[in-house]
mmCIF file of C-alpha atoms in Angstrom:
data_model
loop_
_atom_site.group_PDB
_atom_site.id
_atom_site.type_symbol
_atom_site.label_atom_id
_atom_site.label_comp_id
_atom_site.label_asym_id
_atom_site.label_seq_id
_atom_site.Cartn_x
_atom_site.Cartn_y
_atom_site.Cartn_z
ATOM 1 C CA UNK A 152 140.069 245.986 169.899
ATOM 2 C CA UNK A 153 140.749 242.603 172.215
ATOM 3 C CA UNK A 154 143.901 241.260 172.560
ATOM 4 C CA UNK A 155 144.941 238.159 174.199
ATOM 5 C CA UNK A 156 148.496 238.766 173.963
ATOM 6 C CA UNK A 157 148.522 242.543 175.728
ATOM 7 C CA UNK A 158 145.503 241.129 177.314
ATOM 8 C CA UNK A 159 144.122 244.902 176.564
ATOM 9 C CA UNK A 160 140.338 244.859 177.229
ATOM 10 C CA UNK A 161 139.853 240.978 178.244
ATOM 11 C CA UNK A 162 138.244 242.127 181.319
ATOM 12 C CA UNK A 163 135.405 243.803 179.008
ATOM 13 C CA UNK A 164 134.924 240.894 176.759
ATOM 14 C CA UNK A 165 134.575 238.480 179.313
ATOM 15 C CA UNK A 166 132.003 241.355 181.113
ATOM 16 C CA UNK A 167 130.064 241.726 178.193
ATOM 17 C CA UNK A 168 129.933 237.667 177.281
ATOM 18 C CA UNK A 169 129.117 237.142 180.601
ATOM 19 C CA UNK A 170 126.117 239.200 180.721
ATOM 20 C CA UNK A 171 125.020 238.628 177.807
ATOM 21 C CA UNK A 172 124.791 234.911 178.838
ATOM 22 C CA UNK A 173 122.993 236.311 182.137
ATOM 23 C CA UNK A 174 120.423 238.407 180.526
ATOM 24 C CA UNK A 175 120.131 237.788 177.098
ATOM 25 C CA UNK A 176 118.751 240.349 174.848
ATOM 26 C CA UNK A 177 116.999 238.176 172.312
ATOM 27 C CA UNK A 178 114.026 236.997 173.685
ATOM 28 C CA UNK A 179 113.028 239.949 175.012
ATOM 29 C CA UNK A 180 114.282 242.990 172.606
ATOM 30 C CA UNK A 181 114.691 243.156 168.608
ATOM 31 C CA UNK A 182 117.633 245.016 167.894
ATOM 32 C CA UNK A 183 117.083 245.509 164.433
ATOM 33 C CA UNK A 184 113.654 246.898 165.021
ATOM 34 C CA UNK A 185 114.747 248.755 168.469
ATOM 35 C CA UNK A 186 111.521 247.568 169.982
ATOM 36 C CA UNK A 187 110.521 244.338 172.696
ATOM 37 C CA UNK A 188 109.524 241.368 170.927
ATOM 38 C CA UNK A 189 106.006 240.145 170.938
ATOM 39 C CA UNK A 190 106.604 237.804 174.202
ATOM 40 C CA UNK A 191 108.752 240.252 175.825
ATOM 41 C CA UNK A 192 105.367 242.924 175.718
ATOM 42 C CA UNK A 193 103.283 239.899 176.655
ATOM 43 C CA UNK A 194 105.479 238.872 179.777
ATOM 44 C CA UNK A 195 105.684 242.581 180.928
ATOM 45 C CA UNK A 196 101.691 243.279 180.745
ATOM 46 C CA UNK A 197 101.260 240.508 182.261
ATOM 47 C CA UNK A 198 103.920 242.159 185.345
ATOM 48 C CA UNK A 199 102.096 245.537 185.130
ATOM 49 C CA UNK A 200 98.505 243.746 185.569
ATOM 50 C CA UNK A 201 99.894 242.284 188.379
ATOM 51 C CA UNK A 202 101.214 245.316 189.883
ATOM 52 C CA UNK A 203 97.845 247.896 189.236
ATOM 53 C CA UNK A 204 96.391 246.502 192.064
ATOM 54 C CA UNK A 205 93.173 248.578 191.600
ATOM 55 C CA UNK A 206 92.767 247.620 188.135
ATOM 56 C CA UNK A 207 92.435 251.231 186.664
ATOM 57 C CA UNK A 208 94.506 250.477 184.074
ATOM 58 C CA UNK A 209 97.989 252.924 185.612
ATOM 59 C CA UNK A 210 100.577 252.499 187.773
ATOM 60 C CA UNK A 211 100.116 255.435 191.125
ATOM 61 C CA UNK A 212 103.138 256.241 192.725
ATOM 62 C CA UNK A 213 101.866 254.072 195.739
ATOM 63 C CA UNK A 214 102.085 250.628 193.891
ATOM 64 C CA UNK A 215 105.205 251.897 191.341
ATOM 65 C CA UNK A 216 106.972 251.939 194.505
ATOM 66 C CA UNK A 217 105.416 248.430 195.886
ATOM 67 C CA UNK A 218 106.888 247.463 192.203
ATOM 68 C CA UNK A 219 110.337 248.942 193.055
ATOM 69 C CA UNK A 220 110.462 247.278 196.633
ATOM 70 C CA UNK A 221 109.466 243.469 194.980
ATOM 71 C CA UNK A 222 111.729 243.749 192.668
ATOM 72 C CA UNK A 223 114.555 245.433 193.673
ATOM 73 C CA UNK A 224 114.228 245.482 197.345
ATOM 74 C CA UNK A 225 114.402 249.340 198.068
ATOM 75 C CA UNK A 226 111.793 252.318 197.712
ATOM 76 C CA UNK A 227 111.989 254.878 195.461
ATOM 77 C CA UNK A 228 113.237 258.259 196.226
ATOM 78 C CA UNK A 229 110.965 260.963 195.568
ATOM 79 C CA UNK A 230 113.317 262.976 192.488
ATOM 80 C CA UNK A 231 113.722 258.937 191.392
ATOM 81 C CA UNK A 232 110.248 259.052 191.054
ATOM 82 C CA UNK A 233 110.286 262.047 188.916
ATOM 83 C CA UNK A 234 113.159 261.153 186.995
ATOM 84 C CA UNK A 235 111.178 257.921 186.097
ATOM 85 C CA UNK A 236 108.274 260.007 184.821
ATOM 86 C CA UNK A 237 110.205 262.530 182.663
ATOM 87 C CA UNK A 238 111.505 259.583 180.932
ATOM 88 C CA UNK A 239 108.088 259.011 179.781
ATOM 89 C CA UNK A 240 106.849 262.758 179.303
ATOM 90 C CA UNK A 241 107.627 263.153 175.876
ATOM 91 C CA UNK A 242 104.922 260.422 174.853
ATOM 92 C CA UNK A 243 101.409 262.070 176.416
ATOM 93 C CA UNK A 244 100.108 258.358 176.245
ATOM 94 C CA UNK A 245 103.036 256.931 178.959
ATOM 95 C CA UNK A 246 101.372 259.164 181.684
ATOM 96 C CA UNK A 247 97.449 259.515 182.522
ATOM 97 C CA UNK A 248 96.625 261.882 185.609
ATOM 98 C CA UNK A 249 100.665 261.621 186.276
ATOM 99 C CA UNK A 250 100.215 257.783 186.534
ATOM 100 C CA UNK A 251 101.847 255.249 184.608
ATOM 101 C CA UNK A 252 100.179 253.635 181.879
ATOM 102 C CA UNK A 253 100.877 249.826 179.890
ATOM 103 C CA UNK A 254 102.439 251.594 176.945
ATOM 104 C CA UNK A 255 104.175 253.943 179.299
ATOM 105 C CA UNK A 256 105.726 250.952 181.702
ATOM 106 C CA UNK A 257 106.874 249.287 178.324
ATOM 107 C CA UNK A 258 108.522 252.103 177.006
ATOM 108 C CA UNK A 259 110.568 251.867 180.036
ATOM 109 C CA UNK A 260 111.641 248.486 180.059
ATOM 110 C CA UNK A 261 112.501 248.930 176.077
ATOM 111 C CA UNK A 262 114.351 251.863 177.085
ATOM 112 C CA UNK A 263 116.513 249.368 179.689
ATOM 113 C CA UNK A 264 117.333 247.427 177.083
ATOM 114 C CA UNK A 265 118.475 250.421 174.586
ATOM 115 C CA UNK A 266 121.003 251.997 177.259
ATOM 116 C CA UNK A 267 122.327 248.592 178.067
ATOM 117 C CA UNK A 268 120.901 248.041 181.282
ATOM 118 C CA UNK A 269 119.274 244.660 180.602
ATOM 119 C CA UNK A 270 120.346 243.478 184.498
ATOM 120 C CA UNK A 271 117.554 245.634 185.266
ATOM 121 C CA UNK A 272 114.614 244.468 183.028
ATOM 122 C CA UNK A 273 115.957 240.322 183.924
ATOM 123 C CA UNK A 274 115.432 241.255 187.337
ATOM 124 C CA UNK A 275 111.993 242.309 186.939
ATOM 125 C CA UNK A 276 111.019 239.106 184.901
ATOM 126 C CA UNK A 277 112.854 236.639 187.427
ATOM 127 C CA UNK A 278 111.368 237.785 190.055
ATOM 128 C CA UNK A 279 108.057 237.577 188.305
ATOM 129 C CA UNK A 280 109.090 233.797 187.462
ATOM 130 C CA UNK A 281 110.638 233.995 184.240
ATOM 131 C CA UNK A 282 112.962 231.867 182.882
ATOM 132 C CA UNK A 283 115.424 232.649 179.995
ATOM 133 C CA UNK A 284 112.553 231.641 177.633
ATOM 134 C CA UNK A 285 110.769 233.786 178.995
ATOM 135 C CA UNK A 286 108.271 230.952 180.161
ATOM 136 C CA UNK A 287 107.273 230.673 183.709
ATOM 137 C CA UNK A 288 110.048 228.867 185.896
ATOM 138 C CA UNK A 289 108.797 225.171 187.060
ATOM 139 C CA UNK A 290 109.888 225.965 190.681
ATOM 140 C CA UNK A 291 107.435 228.921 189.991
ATOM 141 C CA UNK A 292 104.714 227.016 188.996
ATOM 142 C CA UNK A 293 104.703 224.258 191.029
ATOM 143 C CA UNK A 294 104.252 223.157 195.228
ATOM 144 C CA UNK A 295 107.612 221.003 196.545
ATOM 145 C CA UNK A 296 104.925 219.610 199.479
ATOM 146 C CA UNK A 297 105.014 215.789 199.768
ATOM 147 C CA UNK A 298 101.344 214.967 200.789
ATOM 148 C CA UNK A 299 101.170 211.644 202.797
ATOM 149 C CA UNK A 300 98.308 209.110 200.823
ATOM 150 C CA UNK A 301 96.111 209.861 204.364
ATOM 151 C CA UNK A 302 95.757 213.377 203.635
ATOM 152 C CA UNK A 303 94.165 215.353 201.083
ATOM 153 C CA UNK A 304 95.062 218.957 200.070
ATOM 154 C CA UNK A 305 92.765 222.041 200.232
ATOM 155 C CA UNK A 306 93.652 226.220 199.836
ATOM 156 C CA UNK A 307 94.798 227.691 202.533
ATOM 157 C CA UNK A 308 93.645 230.886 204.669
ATOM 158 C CA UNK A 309 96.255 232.869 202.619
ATOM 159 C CA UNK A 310 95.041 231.400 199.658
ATOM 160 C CA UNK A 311 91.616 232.196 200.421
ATOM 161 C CA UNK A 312 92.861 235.895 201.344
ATOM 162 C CA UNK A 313 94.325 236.016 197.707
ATOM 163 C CA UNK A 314 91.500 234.886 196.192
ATOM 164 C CA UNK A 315 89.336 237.278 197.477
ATOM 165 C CA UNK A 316 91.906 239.716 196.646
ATOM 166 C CA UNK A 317 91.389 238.861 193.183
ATOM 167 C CA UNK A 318 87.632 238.699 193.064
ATOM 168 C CA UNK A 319 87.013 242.377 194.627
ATOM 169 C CA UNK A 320 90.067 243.458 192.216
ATOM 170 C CA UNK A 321 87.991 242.545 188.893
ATOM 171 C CA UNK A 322 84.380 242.730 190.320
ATOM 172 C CA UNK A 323 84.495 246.200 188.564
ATOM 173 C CA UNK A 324 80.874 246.934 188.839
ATOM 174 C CA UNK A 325 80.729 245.913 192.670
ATOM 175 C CA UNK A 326 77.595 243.413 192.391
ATOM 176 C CA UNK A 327 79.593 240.636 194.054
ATOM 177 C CA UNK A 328 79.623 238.606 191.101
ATOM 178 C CA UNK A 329 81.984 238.194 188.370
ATOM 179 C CA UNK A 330 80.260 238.506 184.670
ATOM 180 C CA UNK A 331 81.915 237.067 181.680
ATOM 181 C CA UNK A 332 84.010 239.946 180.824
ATOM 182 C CA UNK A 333 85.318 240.235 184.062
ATOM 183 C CA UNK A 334 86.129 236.851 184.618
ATOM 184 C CA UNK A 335 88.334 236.973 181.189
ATOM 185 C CA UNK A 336 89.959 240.044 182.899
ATOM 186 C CA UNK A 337 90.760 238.026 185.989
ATOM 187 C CA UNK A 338 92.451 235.091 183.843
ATOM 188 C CA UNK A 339 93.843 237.575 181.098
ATOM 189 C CA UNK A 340 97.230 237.275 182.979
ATOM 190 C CA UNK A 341 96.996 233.145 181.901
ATOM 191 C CA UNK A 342 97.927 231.527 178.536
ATOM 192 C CA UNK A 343 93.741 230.706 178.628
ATOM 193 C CA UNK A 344 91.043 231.261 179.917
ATOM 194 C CA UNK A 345 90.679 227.962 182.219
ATOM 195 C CA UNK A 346 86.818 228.037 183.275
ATOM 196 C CA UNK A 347 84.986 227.257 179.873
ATOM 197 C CA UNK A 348 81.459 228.317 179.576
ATOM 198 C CA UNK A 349 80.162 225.161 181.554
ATOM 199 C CA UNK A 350 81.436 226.371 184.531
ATOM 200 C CA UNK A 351 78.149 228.545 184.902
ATOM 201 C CA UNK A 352 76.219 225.394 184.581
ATOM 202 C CA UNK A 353 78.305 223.912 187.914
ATOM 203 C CA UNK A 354 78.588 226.652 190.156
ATOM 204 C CA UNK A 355 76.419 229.163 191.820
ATOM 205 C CA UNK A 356 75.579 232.726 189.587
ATOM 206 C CA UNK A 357 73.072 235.146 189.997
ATOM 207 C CA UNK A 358 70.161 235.449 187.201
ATOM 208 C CA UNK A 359 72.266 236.602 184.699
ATOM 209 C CA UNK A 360 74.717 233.795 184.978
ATOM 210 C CA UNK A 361 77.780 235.527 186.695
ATOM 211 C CA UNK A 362 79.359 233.852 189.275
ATOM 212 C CA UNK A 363 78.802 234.737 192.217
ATOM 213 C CA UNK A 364 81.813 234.751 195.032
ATOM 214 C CA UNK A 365 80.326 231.382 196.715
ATOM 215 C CA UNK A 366 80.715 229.837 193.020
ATOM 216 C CA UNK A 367 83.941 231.601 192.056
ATOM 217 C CA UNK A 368 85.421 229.973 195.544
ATOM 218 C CA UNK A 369 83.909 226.467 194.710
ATOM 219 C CA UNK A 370 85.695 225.854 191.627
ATOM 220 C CA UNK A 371 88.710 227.011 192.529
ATOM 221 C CA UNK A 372 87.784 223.974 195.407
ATOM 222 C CA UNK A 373 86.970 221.688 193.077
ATOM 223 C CA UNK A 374 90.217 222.277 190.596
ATOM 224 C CA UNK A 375 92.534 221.993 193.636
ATOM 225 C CA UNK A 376 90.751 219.123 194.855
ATOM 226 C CA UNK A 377 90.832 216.843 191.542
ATOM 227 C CA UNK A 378 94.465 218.412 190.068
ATOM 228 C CA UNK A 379 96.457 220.622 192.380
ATOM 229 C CA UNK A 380 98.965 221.109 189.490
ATOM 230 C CA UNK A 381 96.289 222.754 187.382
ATOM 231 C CA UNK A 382 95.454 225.201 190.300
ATOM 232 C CA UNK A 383 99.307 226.400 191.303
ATOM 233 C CA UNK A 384 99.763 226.977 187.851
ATOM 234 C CA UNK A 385 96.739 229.159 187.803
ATOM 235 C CA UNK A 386 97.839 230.394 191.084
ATOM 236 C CA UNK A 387 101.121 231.732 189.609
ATOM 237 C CA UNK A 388 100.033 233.171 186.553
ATOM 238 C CA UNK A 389 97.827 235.129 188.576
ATOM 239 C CA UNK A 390 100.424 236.422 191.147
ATOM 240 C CA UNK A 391 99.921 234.585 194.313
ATOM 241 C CA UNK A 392 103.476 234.136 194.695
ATOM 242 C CA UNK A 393 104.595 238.344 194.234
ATOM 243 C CA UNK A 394 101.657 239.045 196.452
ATOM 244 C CA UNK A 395 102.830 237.212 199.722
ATOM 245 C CA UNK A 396 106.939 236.931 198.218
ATOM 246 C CA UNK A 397 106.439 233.281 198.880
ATOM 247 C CA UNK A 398 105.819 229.480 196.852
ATOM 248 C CA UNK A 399 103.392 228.593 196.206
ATOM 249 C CA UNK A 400 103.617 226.020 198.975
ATOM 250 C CA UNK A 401 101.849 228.477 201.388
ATOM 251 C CA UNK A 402 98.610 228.687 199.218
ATOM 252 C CA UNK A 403 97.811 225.127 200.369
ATOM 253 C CA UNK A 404 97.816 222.937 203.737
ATOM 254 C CA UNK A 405 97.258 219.207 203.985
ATOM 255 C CA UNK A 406 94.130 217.571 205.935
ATOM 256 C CA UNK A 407 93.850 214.333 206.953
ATOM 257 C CA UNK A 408 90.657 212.081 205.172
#
């Protein structure tokens, strides 16, 4: 019980209102059904894409602890690690080959949010540019760059680096060239899918109409070229800024005409 007059535990209600102004549980956790919402599973597959940076569907200890130094700035401990995993043991889906699986890294941020610890869940989303609506933050999404009217504004060599990053990430059978499916892979971290099925009509693909790297590069050219807000959004969903810890002002440089 509160009490103004004795002032007996004050402290704890203004603690608890406080946080639960700073990481609300709503949008991201149904109490009544003890479970994350909908968006709240979207917004963390979308993290845990991001962070299996060899696309094999599982978190390895290697990039659970690149996870653990993004987001909370320190590596994990060996018997952290551990502890972390015997969390999920008692679910044999959590853990493939002792690796951390989508359902598994879920579990753990619903788990957060049962014990109370929802400081530790907001962290991951901020840093992964969540707002409290759980929508990507505009200073996210966007460049802050003021480009003067002589100059135009192209991708960067760290752009280009990410980009390539990406391509050899979801070029799953190693052609060089990025087939339907594993173009929708690429952009599954994105509301849409932004290239529509003309794109294979505008840009270089092999015979069977995947896109090669050459065409894969030129429309990301193109999109930057005609509307650069298009392509940092893009450029955001798909991680550019967690990749370097930087805006998304580094992915592009401005030339003059």
């Amino acid at each position: 019980m509160c009490s103004a007059k004795t002032l007996k535990n004050v402290p704890e209600v203004f603690y608890y209102a406080q946080k639960s102004v700073l990481y609300p549980t709503a949008p991201v956790y149904d109490v009544d059904k003890k479970q994350l919402t909908l968006l709240g599973v979207k917004c963390f597959s979308r993290i845990f894409k991001l962070c299996d940076m060899d696309n094999d569907g599982r978190l390895n200890d290697s990039e659970l602890n690149e996870f653990q130094l993004k987001c909370f700035g320190v590596s994990l401990s060996s018997s952290s690690l551990q502890e972390v995993k015997s969390l999920l043991r008692s679910n044999s889906e959590n853990l493939i080959e002792n690796e951390i699986t989508l359902k598994g890294f879920l579990h753990l941020q619903m788990l957060f949010f049962k014990k109370g610890r929802h400081e530790t869940s907001w962290t991951v989303l901020k840093k992964f540019g969540y707002a409290k609506t759980l929508s990507l933050s505009q200073e996210y999404t966007s460049i802050s760059m003021k480009i003067p009217d002589s100059c135009s504004i192209e991708l960067s060599q760290k752009c280009y680096e990410f980009l390539q990053f990406l391509f050899n990430k979801y070029d799953q059978d190693n052609d060089g060239c990025l087939n339907e499916k594993e173009l929708g892979e690429l952009f599954s971290v994105c509301p849409i899918v932004p290239w529509g099925k003309d794109v294979h009509n505008t840009v270089e693909t092999n015979l069977d109409g995947s896109i090669t790297f050459c065409g894969y590069l030129s429309q990301w050219i193109l999109t930057t070229y005609f509307d650069i807000k298009t392509s940092a959004e893009h450029l955001a969903y798909l991680g550019y800024n967690n990749f370097f810890n930087e805006t998304l002002n580094s992915a592009y440089i401005g030339k003059l005409f």
